[in-house]
Amino acid sequence: MTNSDYLLKAAIKKVTEKLNEILVEKIEEATNIAQDAPEILKKEFDSLKESIIEEASRLEKAENIQENESTKTYQDSKIKKALNEIEGINKQIDLFNKNINNQIK
């Protein structure tokens, strides 16, 4: 065997060793990531779930406020109507009293 044969054989051996080393290193990294993935996914899912619950709560509060305002407006109009009717009745009572007082005199 010549020097160039030894150099070629040594180069192939060292390149193969280096590639194997890199491959093993990358497999270890992938394994670590795969082991951490469920925890990462769980944290992200929990965060998403919490955000959804907060948004649902916010929407519910906004709807309740809107319903309360609608009910309040409806109640206000009912109260105004009742007060107008009471005022009308009071005017009729005043007229009735005046008529009775005039008849008594």
mmCIF file of N, CA and C in Angstrom:
data_model
loop_
_atom_site.group_PDB
_atom_site.id
_atom_site.type_symbol
_atom_site.label_atom_id
_atom_site.label_comp_id
_atom_site.label_asym_id
_atom_site.label_seq_id
_atom_site.Cartn_x
_atom_site.Cartn_y
_atom_site.Cartn_z
ATOM 1 N N MET A 1 0.825 -1.171 0.000
ATOM 2 C CA MET A 1 0.000 0.000 0.000
ATOM 3 C C MET A 1 0.874 1.241 0.000
ATOM 4 N N THR A 2 0.409 2.230 -0.726
ATOM 5 C CA THR A 2 1.198 3.451 -0.829
ATOM 6 C C THR A 2 0.710 4.468 0.189
ATOM 7 N N ASN A 3 1.510 5.516 0.282
ATOM 8 C CA ASN A 3 1.146 6.604 1.204
ATOM 9 C C ASN A 3 -0.215 7.201 0.863
ATOM 10 N N SER A 4 -0.490 7.383 -0.388
ATOM 11 C CA SER A 4 -1.776 7.960 -0.779
ATOM 12 C C SER A 4 -2.931 7.017 -0.421
ATOM 13 N N ASP A 5 -2.687 5.695 -0.503
ATOM 14 C CA ASP A 5 -3.717 4.737 -0.097
ATOM 15 C C ASP A 5 -4.004 4.880 1.409
ATOM 16 N N TYR A 6 -2.933 5.010 2.192
ATOM 17 C CA TYR A 6 -3.110 5.178 3.635
ATOM 18 C C TYR A 6 -3.826 6.496 3.950
ATOM 19 N N LEU A 7 -3.449 7.548 3.231
ATOM 20 C CA LEU A 7 -4.090 8.847 3.434
ATOM 21 C C LEU A 7 -5.587 8.765 3.090
ATOM 22 N N LEU A 8 -5.919 8.113 1.993
ATOM 23 C CA LEU A 8 -7.310 7.976 1.581
ATOM 24 C C LEU A 8 -8.088 7.150 2.591
ATOM 25 N N LYS A 9 -7.500 6.045 3.028
ATOM 26 C CA LYS A 9 -8.149 5.177 4.005
ATOM 27 C C LYS A 9 -8.335 5.921 5.339
ATOM 28 N N ALA A 10 -7.320 6.661 5.767
ATOM 29 C CA ALA A 10 -7.396 7.430 7.011
ATOM 30 C C ALA A 10 -8.452 8.535 6.901
ATOM 31 N N ALA A 11 -8.512 9.194 5.755
ATOM 32 C CA ALA A 11 -9.488 10.261 5.548
ATOM 33 C C ALA A 11 -10.906 9.700 5.619
ATOM 34 N N ILE A 12 -11.128 8.573 4.965
ATOM 35 C CA ILE A 12 -12.450 7.946 4.982
ATOM 36 C C ILE A 12 -12.827 7.557 6.414
ATOM 37 N N LYS A 13 -11.850 6.977 7.138
ATOM 38 C CA LYS A 13 -12.112 6.553 8.505
ATOM 39 C C LYS A 13 -12.456 7.752 9.391
ATOM 40 N N LYS A 14 -11.690 8.831 9.293
ATOM 41 C CA LYS A 14 -11.907 10.008 10.137
ATOM 42 C C LYS A 14 -13.217 10.719 9.764
ATOM 43 N N VAL A 15 -13.533 10.798 8.483
ATOM 44 C CA VAL A 15 -14.785 11.424 8.051
ATOM 45 C C VAL A 15 -15.962 10.601 8.561
ATOM 46 N N THR A 16 -15.843 9.273 8.467
ATOM 47 C CA THR A 16 -16.900 8.392 8.958
ATOM 48 C C THR A 16 -17.073 8.553 10.465
ATOM 49 N N GLU A 17 -15.972 8.602 11.208
ATOM 50 C CA GLU A 17 -16.047 8.799 12.654
ATOM 51 C C GLU A 17 -16.713 10.137 13.000
ATOM 52 N N LYS A 18 -16.310 11.190 12.271
ATOM 53 C CA LYS A 18 -16.877 12.515 12.534
ATOM 54 C C LYS A 18 -18.369 12.540 12.222
ATOM 55 N N LEU A 19 -18.778 11.930 11.095
ATOM 56 C CA LEU A 19 -20.195 11.873 10.736
ATOM 57 C C LEU A 19 -20.995 11.083 11.774
ATOM 58 N N ASN A 20 -20.411 9.959 12.249
ATOM 59 C CA ASN A 20 -21.074 9.171 13.287
ATOM 60 C C ASN A 20 -21.225 9.977 14.576
ATOM 61 N N GLU A 21 -20.174 10.717 14.917
ATOM 62 C CA GLU A 21 -20.214 11.558 16.116
ATOM 63 C C GLU A 21 -21.315 12.625 15.993
ATOM 64 N N ILE A 22 -21.378 13.291 14.849
ATOM 65 C CA ILE A 22 -22.409 14.312 14.617
ATOM 66 C C ILE A 22 -23.791 13.680 14.644
ATOM 67 N N LEU A 23 -23.935 12.523 14.009
ATOM 68 C CA LEU A 23 -25.218 11.835 13.964
ATOM 69 C C LEU A 23 -25.690 11.461 15.375
ATOM 70 N N VAL A 24 -24.780 10.912 16.195
ATOM 71 C CA VAL A 24 -25.132 10.537 17.566
ATOM 72 C C VAL A 24 -25.532 11.781 18.362
ATOM 73 N N GLU A 25 -24.781 12.862 18.178
ATOM 74 C CA GLU A 25 -25.076 14.111 18.877
ATOM 75 C C GLU A 25 -26.470 14.639 18.493
ATOM 76 N N LYS A 26 -26.783 14.625 17.218
ATOM 77 C CA LYS A 26 -28.088 15.115 16.751
ATOM 78 C C LYS A 26 -29.223 14.195 17.213
ATOM 79 N N ILE A 27 -28.974 12.901 17.267
ATOM 80 C CA ILE A 27 -29.984 11.965 17.772
ATOM 81 C C ILE A 27 -30.243 12.243 19.251
ATOM 82 N N GLU A 28 -29.198 12.534 20.022
ATOM 83 C CA GLU A 28 -29.373 12.869 21.435
ATOM 84 C C GLU A 28 -30.180 14.154 21.594
ATOM 85 N N GLU A 29 -29.877 15.157 20.763
ATOM 86 C CA GLU A 29 -30.637 16.413 20.812
ATOM 87 C C GLU A 29 -32.109 16.163 20.485
ATOM 88 N N ALA A 30 -32.347 15.375 19.446
ATOM 89 C CA ALA A 30 -33.724 15.074 19.055
ATOM 90 C C ALA A 30 -34.445 14.308 20.163
ATOM 91 N N THR A 31 -33.752 13.416 20.828
ATOM 92 C CA THR A 31 -34.339 12.653 21.933
ATOM 93 C C THR A 31 -34.707 13.586 23.085
ATOM 94 N N ASN A 32 -33.808 14.507 23.409
ATOM 95 C CA ASN A 32 -34.094 15.479 24.475
ATOM 96 C C ASN A 32 -35.293 16.346 24.122
ATOM 97 N N ILE A 33 -35.346 16.790 22.880
ATOM 98 C CA ILE A 33 -36.479 17.613 22.441
ATOM 99 C C ILE A 33 -37.764 16.795 22.510
ATOM 100 N N ALA A 34 -37.687 15.550 22.069
ATOM 101 C CA ALA A 34 -38.872 14.682 22.094
ATOM 102 C C ALA A 34 -39.346 14.450 23.529
ATOM 103 N N GLN A 35 -38.405 14.353 24.465
ATOM 104 C CA GLN A 35 -38.776 14.159 25.865
ATOM 105 C C GLN A 35 -39.406 15.421 26.444
ATOM 106 N N ASP A 36 -38.930 16.589 26.007
ATOM 107 C CA ASP A 36 -39.455 17.860 26.504
ATOM 108 C C ASP A 36 -40.750 18.266 25.799
ATOM 109 N N ALA A 37 -40.996 17.727 24.635
ATOM 110 C CA ALA A 37 -42.159 18.136 23.834
ATOM 111 C C ALA A 37 -43.490 17.986 24.580
ATOM 112 N N PRO A 38 -43.756 16.856 25.244
ATOM 113 C CA PRO A 38 -45.046 16.760 25.944
ATOM 114 C C PRO A 38 -45.235 17.859 26.998
ATOM 115 N N GLU A 39 -44.190 18.174 27.717
ATOM 116 C CA GLU A 39 -44.281 19.231 28.736
ATOM 117 C C GLU A 39 -44.516 20.598 28.082
ATOM 118 N N ILE A 40 -43.807 20.851 26.995
ATOM 119 C CA ILE A 40 -43.984 22.117 26.275
ATOM 120 C C ILE A 40 -45.406 22.205 25.733
ATOM 121 N N LEU A 41 -45.880 21.132 25.116
ATOM 122 C CA LEU A 41 -47.239 21.113 24.580
ATOM 123 C C LEU A 41 -48.272 21.286 25.694
ATOM 124 N N LYS A 42 -48.042 20.645 26.835
ATOM 125 C CA LYS A 42 -48.969 20.772 27.960
ATOM 126 C C LYS A 42 -49.033 22.220 28.439
ATOM 127 N N LYS A 43 -47.872 22.869 28.558
ATOM 128 C CA LYS A 43 -47.841 24.270 28.995
ATOM 129 C C LYS A 43 -48.585 25.162 27.998
ATOM 130 N N GLU A 44 -48.348 24.939 26.714
ATOM 131 C CA GLU A 44 -49.026 25.738 25.689
ATOM 132 C C GLU A 44 -50.532 25.499 25.716
ATOM 133 N N PHE A 45 -50.938 24.242 25.886
ATOM 134 C CA PHE A 45 -52.363 23.914 25.948
ATOM 135 C C PHE A 45 -53.002 24.559 27.175
ATOM 136 N N ASP A 46 -52.327 24.491 28.327
ATOM 137 C CA ASP A 46 -52.849 25.114 29.543
ATOM 138 C C ASP A 46 -52.991 26.626 29.371
ATOM 139 N N SER A 47 -52.010 27.231 28.724
ATOM 140 C CA SER A 47 -52.058 28.672 28.469
ATOM 141 C C SER A 47 -53.229 29.016 27.549
ATOM 142 N N LEU A 48 -53.408 28.216 26.508
ATOM 143 C CA LEU A 48 -54.521 28.431 25.588
ATOM 144 C C LEU A 48 -55.859 28.255 26.303
ATOM 145 N N LYS A 49 -55.955 27.197 27.123
ATOM 146 C CA LYS A 49 -57.189 26.934 27.863
ATOM 147 C C LYS A 49 -57.507 28.106 28.791
ATOM 148 N N GLU A 50 -56.504 28.622 29.479
ATOM 149 C CA GLU A 50 -56.701 29.754 30.382
ATOM 150 C C GLU A 50 -57.159 30.993 29.610
ATOM 151 N N SER A 51 -56.573 31.228 28.453
ATOM 152 C CA SER A 51 -56.970 32.367 27.624
ATOM 153 C C SER A 51 -58.417 32.235 27.159
ATOM 154 N N ILE A 52 -58.807 31.020 26.788
ATOM 155 C CA ILE A 52 -60.179 30.780 26.338
ATOM 156 C C ILE A 52 -61.161 31.036 27.476
ATOM 157 N N ILE A 53 -60.833 30.559 28.670
ATOM 158 C CA ILE A 53 -61.705 30.758 29.832
ATOM 159 C C ILE A 53 -61.828 32.243 30.159
ATOM 160 N N GLU A 54 -60.717 32.974 30.123
ATOM 161 C CA GLU A 54 -60.749 34.410 30.393
ATOM 162 C C GLU A 54 -61.611 35.142 29.363
ATOM 163 N N GLU A 55 -61.470 34.768 28.097
ATOM 164 C CA GLU A 55 -62.255 35.415 27.039
ATOM 165 C C GLU A 55 -63.739 35.105 27.198
ATOM 166 N N ALA A 56 -64.057 33.861 27.530
ATOM 167 C CA ALA A 56 -65.459 33.483 27.751
ATOM 168 C C ALA A 56 -66.045 34.277 28.908
ATOM 169 N N SER A 57 -65.284 34.442 29.969
ATOM 170 C CA SER A 57 -65.737 35.211 31.125
ATOM 171 C C SER A 57 -65.966 36.672 30.743
ATOM 172 N N ARG A 58 -65.039 37.218 29.970
ATOM 173 C CA ARG A 58 -65.167 38.610 29.526
ATOM 174 C C ARG A 58 -66.416 38.784 28.663
ATOM 175 N N LEU A 59 -66.641 37.847 27.741
ATOM 176 C CA LEU A 59 -67.812 37.924 26.873
ATOM 177 C C LEU A 59 -69.104 37.810 27.678
ATOM 178 N N GLU A 60 -69.107 36.925 28.678
ATOM 179 C CA GLU A 60 -70.289 36.748 29.519
ATOM 180 C C GLU A 60 -70.594 38.032 30.290
ATOM 181 N N LYS A 61 -69.536 38.651 30.846
ATOM 182 C CA LYS A 61 -69.735 39.901 31.585
ATOM 183 C C LYS A 61 -70.266 40.995 30.668
ATOM 184 N N ALA A 62 -69.700 41.079 29.455
ATOM 185 C CA ALA A 62 -70.155 42.098 28.508
ATOM 186 C C ALA A 62 -71.620 41.879 28.144
ATOM 187 N N GLU A 63 -72.008 40.628 27.945
ATOM 188 C CA GLU A 63 -73.404 40.326 27.609
ATOM 189 C C GLU A 63 -74.326 40.654 28.784
ATOM 190 N N ASN A 64 -73.882 40.318 30.001
ATOM 191 C CA ASN A 64 -74.692 40.629 31.186
ATOM 192 C C ASN A 64 -74.891 42.127 31.347
ATOM 193 N N ILE A 65 -73.837 42.885 31.100
ATOM 194 C CA ILE A 65 -73.936 44.346 31.197
ATOM 195 C C ILE A 65 -74.938 44.860 30.169
ATOM 196 N N GLN A 66 -74.847 44.314 28.940
ATOM 197 C CA GLN A 66 -75.768 44.740 27.890
ATOM 198 C C GLN A 66 -77.211 44.369 28.246
ATOM 199 N N GLU A 67 -77.412 43.163 28.779
ATOM 200 C CA GLU A 67 -78.758 42.742 29.186
ATOM 201 C C GLU A 67 -79.290 43.619 30.316
ATOM 202 N N ASN A 68 -78.406 43.940 31.269
ATOM 203 C CA ASN A 68 -78.821 44.804 32.390
ATOM 204 C C ASN A 68 -79.222 46.184 31.892
ATOM 205 N N GLU A 69 -78.480 46.712 30.923
ATOM 206 C CA GLU A 69 -78.816 48.022 30.380
ATOM 207 C C GLU A 69 -80.155 47.969 29.659
ATOM 208 N N SER A 70 -80.399 46.890 28.912
ATOM 209 C CA SER A 70 -81.675 46.738 28.216
ATOM 210 C C SER A 70 -82.816 46.627 29.222
ATOM 211 N N THR A 71 -82.617 45.825 30.264
ATOM 212 C CA THR A 71 -83.632 45.660 31.304
ATOM 213 C C THR A 71 -83.866 46.973 32.030
ATOM 214 N N LYS A 72 -82.793 47.689 32.315
ATOM 215 C CA LYS A 72 -82.905 48.964 33.018
ATOM 216 C C LYS A 72 -83.692 49.956 32.175
ATOM 217 N N THR A 73 -83.404 50.007 30.885
ATOM 218 C CA THR A 73 -84.130 50.915 29.996
ATOM 219 C C THR A 73 -85.599 50.545 29.971
ATOM 220 N N TYR A 74 -85.881 49.245 29.895
ATOM 221 C CA TYR A 74 -87.266 48.770 29.896
ATOM 222 C C TYR A 74 -87.942 49.141 31.213
ATOM 223 N N GLN A 75 -87.227 48.919 32.330
ATOM 224 C CA GLN A 75 -87.788 49.251 33.647
ATOM 225 C C GLN A 75 -87.993 50.746 33.776
ATOM 226 N N ASP A 76 -87.037 51.544 33.271
ATOM 227 C CA ASP A 76 -87.175 52.997 33.328
ATOM 228 C C ASP A 76 -88.417 53.441 32.563
ATOM 229 N N SER A 77 -88.657 52.856 31.398
ATOM 230 C CA SER A 77 -89.832 53.251 30.623
ATOM 231 C C SER A 77 -91.116 52.816 31.337
ATOM 232 N N LYS A 78 -91.091 51.657 32.009
ATOM 233 C CA LYS A 78 -92.260 51.209 32.774
ATOM 234 C C LYS A 78 -92.505 52.157 33.942
ATOM 235 N N ILE A 79 -91.447 52.569 34.610
ATOM 236 C CA ILE A 79 -91.575 53.497 35.742
ATOM 237 C C ILE A 79 -92.125 54.832 35.258
ATOM 238 N N LYS A 80 -91.623 55.342 34.136
ATOM 239 C CA LYS A 80 -92.118 56.606 33.598
ATOM 240 C C LYS A 80 -93.595 56.500 33.250
ATOM 241 N N LYS A 81 -93.969 55.378 32.641
ATOM 242 C CA LYS A 81 -95.370 55.180 32.282
ATOM 243 C C LYS A 81 -96.244 55.157 33.537
ATOM 244 N N ALA A 82 -95.794 54.423 34.554
ATOM 245 C CA ALA A 82 -96.546 54.345 35.814
ATOM 246 C C ALA A 82 -96.658 55.717 36.462
ATOM 247 N N LEU A 83 -95.566 56.482 36.460
ATOM 248 C CA LEU A 83 -95.600 57.835 37.055
ATOM 249 C C LEU A 83 -96.558 58.737 36.284
ATOM 250 N N ASN A 84 -96.567 58.612 34.968
ATOM 251 C CA ASN A 84 -97.507 59.408 34.165
ATOM 252 C C ASN A 84 -98.947 59.032 34.494
ATOM 253 N N GLU A 85 -99.201 57.747 34.661
ATOM 254 C CA GLU A 85 -100.558 57.307 35.020
ATOM 255 C C GLU A 85 -100.952 57.827 36.399
ATOM 256 N N ILE A 86 -100.018 57.771 37.344
ATOM 257 C CA ILE A 86 -100.280 58.289 38.694
ATOM 258 C C ILE A 86 -100.568 59.781 38.637
ATOM 259 N N GLU A 87 -99.788 60.492 37.840
ATOM 260 C CA GLU A 87 -99.999 61.933 37.699
ATOM 261 C C GLU A 87 -101.380 62.216 37.105
ATOM 262 N N GLY A 88 -101.773 61.414 36.126
ATOM 263 C CA GLY A 88 -103.107 61.563 35.529
ATOM 264 C C GLY A 88 -104.190 61.288 36.547
ATOM 265 N N ILE A 89 -104.013 60.252 37.358
ATOM 266 C CA ILE A 89 -104.993 59.925 38.402
ATOM 267 C C ILE A 89 -105.077 61.054 39.428
ATOM 268 N N ASN A 90 -103.913 61.587 39.820
ATOM 269 C CA ASN A 90 -103.899 62.709 40.777
ATOM 270 C C ASN A 90 -104.648 63.916 40.221
ATOM 271 N N LYS A 91 -104.491 64.203 38.934
ATOM 272 C CA LYS A 91 -105.206 65.323 38.322
ATOM 273 C C LYS A 91 -106.711 65.065 38.354
ATOM 274 N N GLN A 92 -107.100 63.811 38.070
ATOM 275 C CA GLN A 92 -108.525 63.471 38.109
ATOM 276 C C GLN A 92 -109.083 63.593 39.532
ATOM 277 N N ILE A 93 -108.286 63.179 40.533
ATOM 278 C CA ILE A 93 -108.709 63.314 41.935
ATOM 279 C C ILE A 93 -108.862 64.782 42.296
ATOM 280 N N ASP A 94 -107.907 65.622 41.867
ATOM 281 C CA ASP A 94 -108.004 67.068 42.133
ATOM 282 C C ASP A 94 -109.278 67.647 41.508
ATOM 283 N N LEU A 95 -109.555 67.274 40.269
ATOM 284 C CA LEU A 95 -110.767 67.758 39.608
ATOM 285 C C LEU A 95 -112.017 67.276 40.356
ATOM 286 N N PHE A 96 -111.995 66.030 40.751
ATOM 287 C CA PHE A 96 -113.122 65.448 41.487
ATOM 288 C C PHE A 96 -113.336 66.203 42.801
ATOM 289 N N ASN A 97 -112.240 66.458 43.519
ATOM 290 C CA ASN A 97 -112.326 67.209 44.788
ATOM 291 C C ASN A 97 -112.862 68.611 44.549
ATOM 292 N N LYS A 98 -112.407 69.282 43.503
ATOM 293 C CA LYS A 98 -112.874 70.632 43.204
ATOM 294 C C LYS A 98 -114.363 70.608 42.903
ATOM 295 N N ASN A 99 -114.781 69.605 42.146
ATOM 296 C CA ASN A 99 -116.214 69.486 41.808
ATOM 297 C C ASN A 99 -117.042 69.265 43.078
ATOM 298 N N ILE A 100 -116.594 68.394 43.933
ATOM 299 C CA ILE A 100 -117.317 68.119 45.176
ATOM 300 C C ILE A 100 -117.342 69.360 46.049
ATOM 301 N N ASN A 101 -116.204 70.041 46.185
ATOM 302 C CA ASN A 101 -116.137 71.259 46.992
ATOM 303 C C ASN A 101 -117.071 72.336 46.410
ATOM 304 N N ASN A 102 -117.134 72.446 45.126
ATOM 305 C CA ASN A 102 -118.013 73.431 44.490
ATOM 306 C C ASN A 102 -119.476 73.077 44.733
ATOM 307 N N GLN A 103 -119.803 71.785 44.743
ATOM 308 C CA GLN A 103 -121.187 71.381 44.976
ATOM 309 C C GLN A 103 -121.600 71.586 46.412
ATOM 310 N N ILE A 104 -120.652 71.446 47.327
ATOM 311 C CA ILE A 104 -120.940 71.623 48.757
ATOM 312 C C ILE A 104 -121.164 73.100 49.049
ATOM 313 N N LYS A 105 -120.515 73.986 48.443
ATOM 314 C CA LYS A 105 -120.593 75.417 48.735
ATOM 315 C C LYS A 105 -121.861 75.947 48.297
#
